[in-house]
């Protein structure tokens, strides 16, 4: 009897979107203590691009299947697995697995303790944004949960930034965002930012100070780097903190420590942030995700609008990711159309 097969997206070597290949592989069978999850929606984002181009610090071995987020249904359980039942709706994050990637597939087998039970209130294509809300919750606690009044979120129409805007607003913080185009500024305002200004670093500090009555913001979350990171430092209130969680435009364009000394009277702080800092702390990591699930299920935060592609069209999805033109979440659908 021939073994059942499934479709997946695989790359044999790093490169551009063209290296993503639609392949047919044996359908995985759950081993002892594992469950198999049938994919209903798969998230596509920045870490997948890094896996594709071979620059991810936590690369899976080649040939690799990208993908760090999958929402679906348990359709098989291995011997001894009792935590989940066939038919349950679940969310799989590669942050809970032994290695990153693996979710660009019609099914995946994972340890039974890895998936998160997904409430009926969360649609599958919305669930694949949960990782960004988990990250937002972790970053907002990175100042030790000290009291804060306001935050600055550059690139506020981006995936993680969108989650930061919503979680910060839910906590009662005043949210100032930046965005590079009128469309992205409209999106950020619709997503919950109180004010959205142009992303030009030259005028950023002055505009933030005007909006905050000369005080500045308590937290700034920057993923762009370059000139913008220095502008974020200058926009901080006394005892404020700038968090660098990526450097899309390269390292800060200046001596950060010298800048901190120039602003010594404000006693500022800088943190570089990665969710990998809690890779070994399952309770904390899963706690952030459970909190994200609860916020979304209660309607306190909302997944951004999804741009959906069929799994077979992963190359086209990555072309959009590479262009930086995407607003909202890119979602891959094994069946080609949304399913609740």
mmCIF file with all atom_site columns, C-alpha atoms in Angstrom, residues 113-240:
data_model
loop_
_atom_site.group_PDB
_atom_site.id
_atom_site.type_symbol
_atom_site.label_atom_id
_atom_site.label_alt_id
_atom_site.label_comp_id
_atom_site.label_asym_id
_atom_site.label_entity_id
_atom_site.label_seq_id
_atom_site.pdbx_PDB_ins_code
_atom_site.Cartn_x
_atom_site.Cartn_y
_atom_site.Cartn_z
_atom_site.occupancy
_atom_site.B_iso_or_equiv
_atom_site.pdbx_formal_charge
_atom_site.auth_seq_id
_atom_site.auth_comp_id
_atom_site.auth_asym_id
_atom_site.auth_atom_id
_atom_site.pdbx_PDB_model_num
ATOM 1   C CA . UNK A 1 113 ? 2.925   19.756 24.687 1.00 0.00 ? 113 UNK A CA 1
ATOM 2   C CA . UNK A 1 114 ? 3.839   22.175 21.875 1.00 0.00 ? 114 UNK A CA 1
ATOM 3   C CA . UNK A 1 115 ? 0.489   23.367 20.392 1.00 0.00 ? 115 UNK A CA 1
ATOM 4   C CA . UNK A 1 116 ? -1.776  25.930 21.998 1.00 0.00 ? 116 UNK A CA 1
ATOM 5   C CA . UNK A 1 117 ? -5.507  25.225 22.118 1.00 0.00 ? 117 UNK A CA 1
ATOM 6   C CA . UNK A 1 118 ? -7.239  27.751 19.884 1.00 0.00 ? 118 UNK A CA 1
ATOM 7   C CA . UNK A 1 119 ? -10.610 29.132 21.053 1.00 0.00 ? 119 UNK A CA 1
ATOM 8   C CA . UNK A 1 120 ? -13.463 29.114 18.563 1.00 0.00 ? 120 UNK A CA 1
ATOM 9   C CA . UNK A 1 121 ? -13.503 32.922 18.740 1.00 0.00 ? 121 UNK A CA 1
ATOM 10  C CA . UNK A 1 122 ? -10.194 33.114 16.835 1.00 0.00 ? 122 UNK A CA 1
ATOM 11  C CA . UNK A 1 123 ? -10.244 32.390 13.115 1.00 0.00 ? 123 UNK A CA 1
ATOM 12  C CA . UNK A 1 124 ? -7.438  30.282 11.690 1.00 0.00 ? 124 UNK A CA 1
ATOM 13  C CA . UNK A 1 125 ? -6.106  33.055 9.433  1.00 0.00 ? 125 UNK A CA 1
ATOM 14  C CA . UNK A 1 126 ? -6.113  35.439 12.432 1.00 0.00 ? 126 UNK A CA 1
ATOM 15  C CA . UNK A 1 127 ? -4.348  32.959 14.702 1.00 0.00 ? 127 UNK A CA 1
ATOM 16  C CA . UNK A 1 128 ? -1.137  33.091 12.660 1.00 0.00 ? 128 UNK A CA 1
ATOM 17  C CA . UNK A 1 129 ? -0.650  36.686 13.881 1.00 0.00 ? 129 UNK A CA 1
ATOM 18  C CA . UNK A 1 130 ? -0.500  35.526 17.509 1.00 0.00 ? 130 UNK A CA 1
ATOM 19  C CA . UNK A 1 131 ? 3.299   35.273 17.463 1.00 0.00 ? 131 UNK A CA 1
ATOM 20  C CA . UNK A 1 132 ? 3.543   39.026 16.912 1.00 0.00 ? 132 UNK A CA 1
ATOM 21  C CA . UNK A 1 133 ? 1.276   39.701 19.891 1.00 0.00 ? 133 UNK A CA 1
ATOM 22  C CA . UNK A 1 134 ? 3.365   37.320 22.009 1.00 0.00 ? 134 UNK A CA 1
ATOM 23  C CA . UNK A 1 135 ? 6.441   39.285 20.964 1.00 0.00 ? 135 UNK A CA 1
ATOM 24  C CA . UNK A 1 136 ? 4.725   42.601 21.702 1.00 0.00 ? 136 UNK A CA 1
ATOM 25  C CA . UNK A 1 137 ? 3.798   41.480 25.208 1.00 0.00 ? 137 UNK A CA 1
ATOM 26  C CA . UNK A 1 138 ? 7.365   40.342 25.849 1.00 0.00 ? 138 UNK A CA 1
ATOM 27  C CA . UNK A 1 139 ? 8.846   43.615 24.599 1.00 0.00 ? 139 UNK A CA 1
ATOM 28  C CA . UNK A 1 140 ? 6.446   45.758 26.600 1.00 0.00 ? 140 UNK A CA 1
ATOM 29  C CA . UNK A 1 141 ? 7.590   43.938 29.744 1.00 0.00 ? 141 UNK A CA 1
ATOM 30  C CA . UNK A 1 142 ? 11.280  44.403 28.907 1.00 0.00 ? 142 UNK A CA 1
ATOM 31  C CA . UNK A 1 143 ? 11.540  47.508 31.081 1.00 0.00 ? 143 UNK A CA 1
ATOM 32  C CA . UNK A 1 144 ? 10.569  45.433 34.113 1.00 0.00 ? 144 UNK A CA 1
ATOM 33  C CA . UNK A 1 145 ? 6.943   46.575 33.721 1.00 0.00 ? 145 UNK A CA 1
ATOM 34  C CA . UNK A 1 146 ? 7.797   50.001 35.128 1.00 0.00 ? 146 UNK A CA 1
ATOM 35  C CA . UNK A 1 147 ? 5.014   52.578 34.781 1.00 0.00 ? 147 UNK A CA 1
ATOM 36  C CA . UNK A 1 148 ? 4.864   54.233 31.383 1.00 0.00 ? 148 UNK A CA 1
ATOM 37  C CA . UNK A 1 149 ? 2.605   56.820 29.816 1.00 0.00 ? 149 UNK A CA 1
ATOM 38  C CA . UNK A 1 150 ? 3.550   56.858 26.158 1.00 0.00 ? 150 UNK A CA 1
ATOM 39  C CA . UNK A 1 151 ? 5.367   54.849 23.493 1.00 0.00 ? 151 UNK A CA 1
ATOM 40  C CA . UNK A 1 152 ? 6.935   55.580 20.122 1.00 0.00 ? 152 UNK A CA 1
ATOM 41  C CA . UNK A 1 153 ? 6.579   52.861 17.483 1.00 0.00 ? 153 UNK A CA 1
ATOM 42  C CA . UNK A 1 154 ? 8.402   53.549 14.216 1.00 0.00 ? 154 UNK A CA 1
ATOM 43  C CA . UNK A 1 155 ? 7.168   51.681 11.153 1.00 0.00 ? 155 UNK A CA 1
ATOM 44  C CA . UNK A 1 156 ? 3.801   51.341 12.867 1.00 0.00 ? 156 UNK A CA 1
ATOM 45  C CA . UNK A 1 157 ? 2.181   49.558 9.910  1.00 0.00 ? 157 UNK A CA 1
ATOM 46  C CA . UNK A 1 158 ? 4.550   46.575 10.153 1.00 0.00 ? 158 UNK A CA 1
ATOM 47  C CA . UNK A 1 159 ? 3.614   43.186 11.560 1.00 0.00 ? 159 UNK A CA 1
ATOM 48  C CA . UNK A 1 160 ? 5.241   43.326 15.004 1.00 0.00 ? 160 UNK A CA 1
ATOM 49  C CA . UNK A 1 161 ? 4.666   47.080 15.222 1.00 0.00 ? 161 UNK A CA 1
ATOM 50  C CA . UNK A 1 162 ? 0.945   46.575 14.578 1.00 0.00 ? 162 UNK A CA 1
ATOM 51  C CA . UNK A 1 163 ? 0.790   44.213 17.548 1.00 0.00 ? 163 UNK A CA 1
ATOM 52  C CA . UNK A 1 164 ? 2.785   46.646 19.701 1.00 0.00 ? 164 UNK A CA 1
ATOM 53  C CA . UNK A 1 165 ? 0.353   49.453 18.868 1.00 0.00 ? 165 UNK A CA 1
ATOM 54  C CA . UNK A 1 166 ? -2.662  47.390 19.900 1.00 0.00 ? 166 UNK A CA 1
ATOM 55  C CA . UNK A 1 167 ? -1.219  45.937 23.104 1.00 0.00 ? 167 UNK A CA 1
ATOM 56  C CA . UNK A 1 168 ? 0.151   49.323 24.207 1.00 0.00 ? 168 UNK A CA 1
ATOM 57  C CA . UNK A 1 169 ? -3.200  51.000 23.587 1.00 0.00 ? 169 UNK A CA 1
ATOM 58  C CA . UNK A 1 170 ? -5.006  48.205 25.436 1.00 0.00 ? 170 UNK A CA 1
ATOM 59  C CA . UNK A 1 171 ? -2.799  49.018 28.416 1.00 0.00 ? 171 UNK A CA 1
ATOM 60  C CA . UNK A 1 172 ? -3.819  52.673 28.320 1.00 0.00 ? 172 UNK A CA 1
ATOM 61  C CA . UNK A 1 173 ? -0.589  54.023 26.835 1.00 0.00 ? 173 UNK A CA 1
ATOM 62  C CA . UNK A 1 174 ? -0.528  56.896 24.393 1.00 0.00 ? 174 UNK A CA 1
ATOM 63  C CA . UNK A 1 175 ? 0.796   55.513 21.112 1.00 0.00 ? 175 UNK A CA 1
ATOM 64  C CA . UNK A 1 176 ? 2.771   57.618 18.648 1.00 0.00 ? 176 UNK A CA 1
ATOM 65  C CA . UNK A 1 177 ? 3.647   55.820 15.438 1.00 0.00 ? 177 UNK A CA 1
ATOM 66  C CA . UNK A 1 178 ? 5.558   56.632 12.294 1.00 0.00 ? 178 UNK A CA 1
ATOM 67  C CA . UNK A 1 179 ? 4.877   55.448 8.745  1.00 0.00 ? 179 UNK A CA 1
ATOM 68  C CA . UNK A 1 180 ? 6.420   56.217 5.375  1.00 0.00 ? 180 UNK A CA 1
ATOM 69  C CA . UNK A 1 181 ? 3.334   56.599 3.170  1.00 0.00 ? 181 UNK A CA 1
ATOM 70  C CA . UNK A 1 182 ? -0.181  58.034 3.544  1.00 0.00 ? 182 UNK A CA 1
ATOM 71  C CA . UNK A 1 183 ? -1.640  54.536 3.110  1.00 0.00 ? 183 UNK A CA 1
ATOM 72  C CA . UNK A 1 184 ? 0.514   53.143 5.919  1.00 0.00 ? 184 UNK A CA 1
ATOM 73  C CA . UNK A 1 185 ? -0.264  56.125 8.160  1.00 0.00 ? 185 UNK A CA 1
ATOM 74  C CA . UNK A 1 186 ? -3.989  55.569 7.624  1.00 0.00 ? 186 UNK A CA 1
ATOM 75  C CA . UNK A 1 187 ? -3.519  51.868 8.408  1.00 0.00 ? 187 UNK A CA 1
ATOM 76  C CA . UNK A 1 188 ? -1.625  52.608 11.639 1.00 0.00 ? 188 UNK A CA 1
ATOM 77  C CA . UNK A 1 189 ? -4.312  55.049 12.808 1.00 0.00 ? 189 UNK A CA 1
ATOM 78  C CA . UNK A 1 190 ? -7.056  52.553 11.994 1.00 0.00 ? 190 UNK A CA 1
ATOM 79  C CA . UNK A 1 191 ? -5.077  49.977 13.957 1.00 0.00 ? 191 UNK A CA 1
ATOM 80  C CA . UNK A 1 192 ? -5.133  52.105 17.106 1.00 0.00 ? 192 UNK A CA 1
ATOM 81  C CA . UNK A 1 193 ? -2.241  54.567 17.047 1.00 0.00 ? 193 UNK A CA 1
ATOM 82  C CA . UNK A 1 194 ? -3.260  57.889 18.590 1.00 0.00 ? 194 UNK A CA 1
ATOM 83  C CA . UNK A 1 195 ? -0.936  59.918 16.352 1.00 0.00 ? 195 UNK A CA 1
ATOM 84  C CA . UNK A 1 196 ? 1.013   58.854 13.288 1.00 0.00 ? 196 UNK A CA 1
ATOM 85  C CA . UNK A 1 197 ? 3.773   61.062 11.897 1.00 0.00 ? 197 UNK A CA 1
ATOM 86  C CA . UNK A 1 198 ? 6.141   60.830 8.947  1.00 0.00 ? 198 UNK A CA 1
ATOM 87  C CA . UNK A 1 199 ? 9.135   58.566 9.418  1.00 0.00 ? 199 UNK A CA 1
ATOM 88  C CA . UNK A 1 200 ? 11.815  61.123 8.541  1.00 0.00 ? 200 UNK A CA 1
ATOM 89  C CA . UNK A 1 201 ? 14.443  60.881 11.338 1.00 0.00 ? 201 UNK A CA 1
ATOM 90  C CA . UNK A 1 202 ? 15.394  64.553 10.914 1.00 0.00 ? 202 UNK A CA 1
ATOM 91  C CA . UNK A 1 203 ? 12.119  65.888 12.281 1.00 0.00 ? 203 UNK A CA 1
ATOM 92  C CA . UNK A 1 204 ? 11.082  62.950 14.440 1.00 0.00 ? 204 UNK A CA 1
ATOM 93  C CA . UNK A 1 205 ? 12.414  64.095 17.808 1.00 0.00 ? 205 UNK A CA 1
ATOM 94  C CA . UNK A 1 206 ? 10.899  67.575 17.513 1.00 0.00 ? 206 UNK A CA 1
ATOM 95  C CA . UNK A 1 207 ? 7.483   66.210 16.520 1.00 0.00 ? 207 UNK A CA 1
ATOM 96  C CA . UNK A 1 208 ? 7.445   63.702 19.391 1.00 0.00 ? 208 UNK A CA 1
ATOM 97  C CA . UNK A 1 209 ? 8.394   66.406 21.874 1.00 0.00 ? 209 UNK A CA 1
ATOM 98  C CA . UNK A 1 210 ? 5.598   68.618 20.542 1.00 0.00 ? 210 UNK A CA 1
ATOM 99  C CA . UNK A 1 211 ? 3.069   65.803 20.901 1.00 0.00 ? 211 UNK A CA 1
ATOM 100 C CA . UNK A 1 212 ? 4.151   65.040 24.470 1.00 0.00 ? 212 UNK A CA 1
ATOM 101 C CA . UNK A 1 213 ? 4.407   68.612 25.759 1.00 0.00 ? 213 UNK A CA 1
ATOM 102 C CA . UNK A 1 214 ? 8.192   68.495 25.763 1.00 0.00 ? 214 UNK A CA 1
ATOM 103 C CA . UNK A 1 215 ? 8.423   65.400 27.965 1.00 0.00 ? 215 UNK A CA 1
ATOM 104 C CA . UNK A 1 216 ? 9.155   62.675 25.417 1.00 0.00 ? 216 UNK A CA 1
ATOM 105 C CA . UNK A 1 217 ? 8.050   59.044 25.388 1.00 0.00 ? 217 UNK A CA 1
ATOM 106 C CA . UNK A 1 218 ? 8.803   56.404 28.006 1.00 0.00 ? 218 UNK A CA 1
ATOM 107 C CA . UNK A 1 219 ? 9.491   53.625 25.499 1.00 0.00 ? 219 UNK A CA 1
ATOM 108 C CA . UNK A 1 220 ? 10.557  53.519 21.865 1.00 0.00 ? 220 UNK A CA 1
ATOM 109 C CA . UNK A 1 221 ? 10.539  50.264 19.872 1.00 0.00 ? 221 UNK A CA 1
ATOM 110 C CA . UNK A 1 222 ? 12.746  50.456 16.805 1.00 0.00 ? 222 UNK A CA 1
ATOM 111 C CA . UNK A 1 223 ? 13.264  47.785 14.145 1.00 0.00 ? 223 UNK A CA 1
ATOM 112 C CA . UNK A 1 224 ? 14.771  50.055 11.514 1.00 0.00 ? 224 UNK A CA 1
ATOM 113 C CA . UNK A 1 225 ? 18.054  51.274 13.013 1.00 0.00 ? 225 UNK A CA 1
ATOM 114 C CA . UNK A 1 226 ? 20.227  53.722 11.066 1.00 0.00 ? 226 UNK A CA 1
ATOM 115 C CA . UNK A 1 227 ? 19.480  57.410 11.735 1.00 0.00 ? 227 UNK A CA 1
ATOM 116 C CA . UNK A 1 228 ? 16.125  56.527 13.249 1.00 0.00 ? 228 UNK A CA 1
ATOM 117 C CA . UNK A 1 229 ? 17.547  54.830 16.338 1.00 0.00 ? 229 UNK A CA 1
ATOM 118 C CA . UNK A 1 230 ? 19.423  57.986 17.382 1.00 0.00 ? 230 UNK A CA 1
ATOM 119 C CA . UNK A 1 231 ? 16.232  60.003 16.806 1.00 0.00 ? 231 UNK A CA 1
ATOM 120 C CA . UNK A 1 232 ? 14.370  57.560 19.068 1.00 0.00 ? 232 UNK A CA 1
ATOM 121 C CA . UNK A 1 233 ? 16.932  58.070 21.842 1.00 0.00 ? 233 UNK A CA 1
ATOM 122 C CA . UNK A 1 234 ? 16.530  61.833 21.622 1.00 0.00 ? 234 UNK A CA 1
ATOM 123 C CA . UNK A 1 235 ? 12.732  61.473 21.830 1.00 0.00 ? 235 UNK A CA 1
ATOM 124 C CA . UNK A 1 236 ? 12.808  59.649 25.190 1.00 0.00 ? 236 UNK A CA 1
ATOM 125 C CA . UNK A 1 237 ? 11.495  61.022 28.476 1.00 0.00 ? 237 UNK A CA 1
ATOM 126 C CA . UNK A 1 238 ? 13.614  60.880 31.654 1.00 0.00 ? 238 UNK A CA 1
ATOM 127 C CA . UNK A 1 239 ? 14.351  57.241 32.550 1.00 0.00 ? 239 UNK A CA 1
ATOM 128 C CA . UNK A 1 240 ? 13.021  56.209 29.151 1.00 0.00 ? 240 UNK A CA 1
#
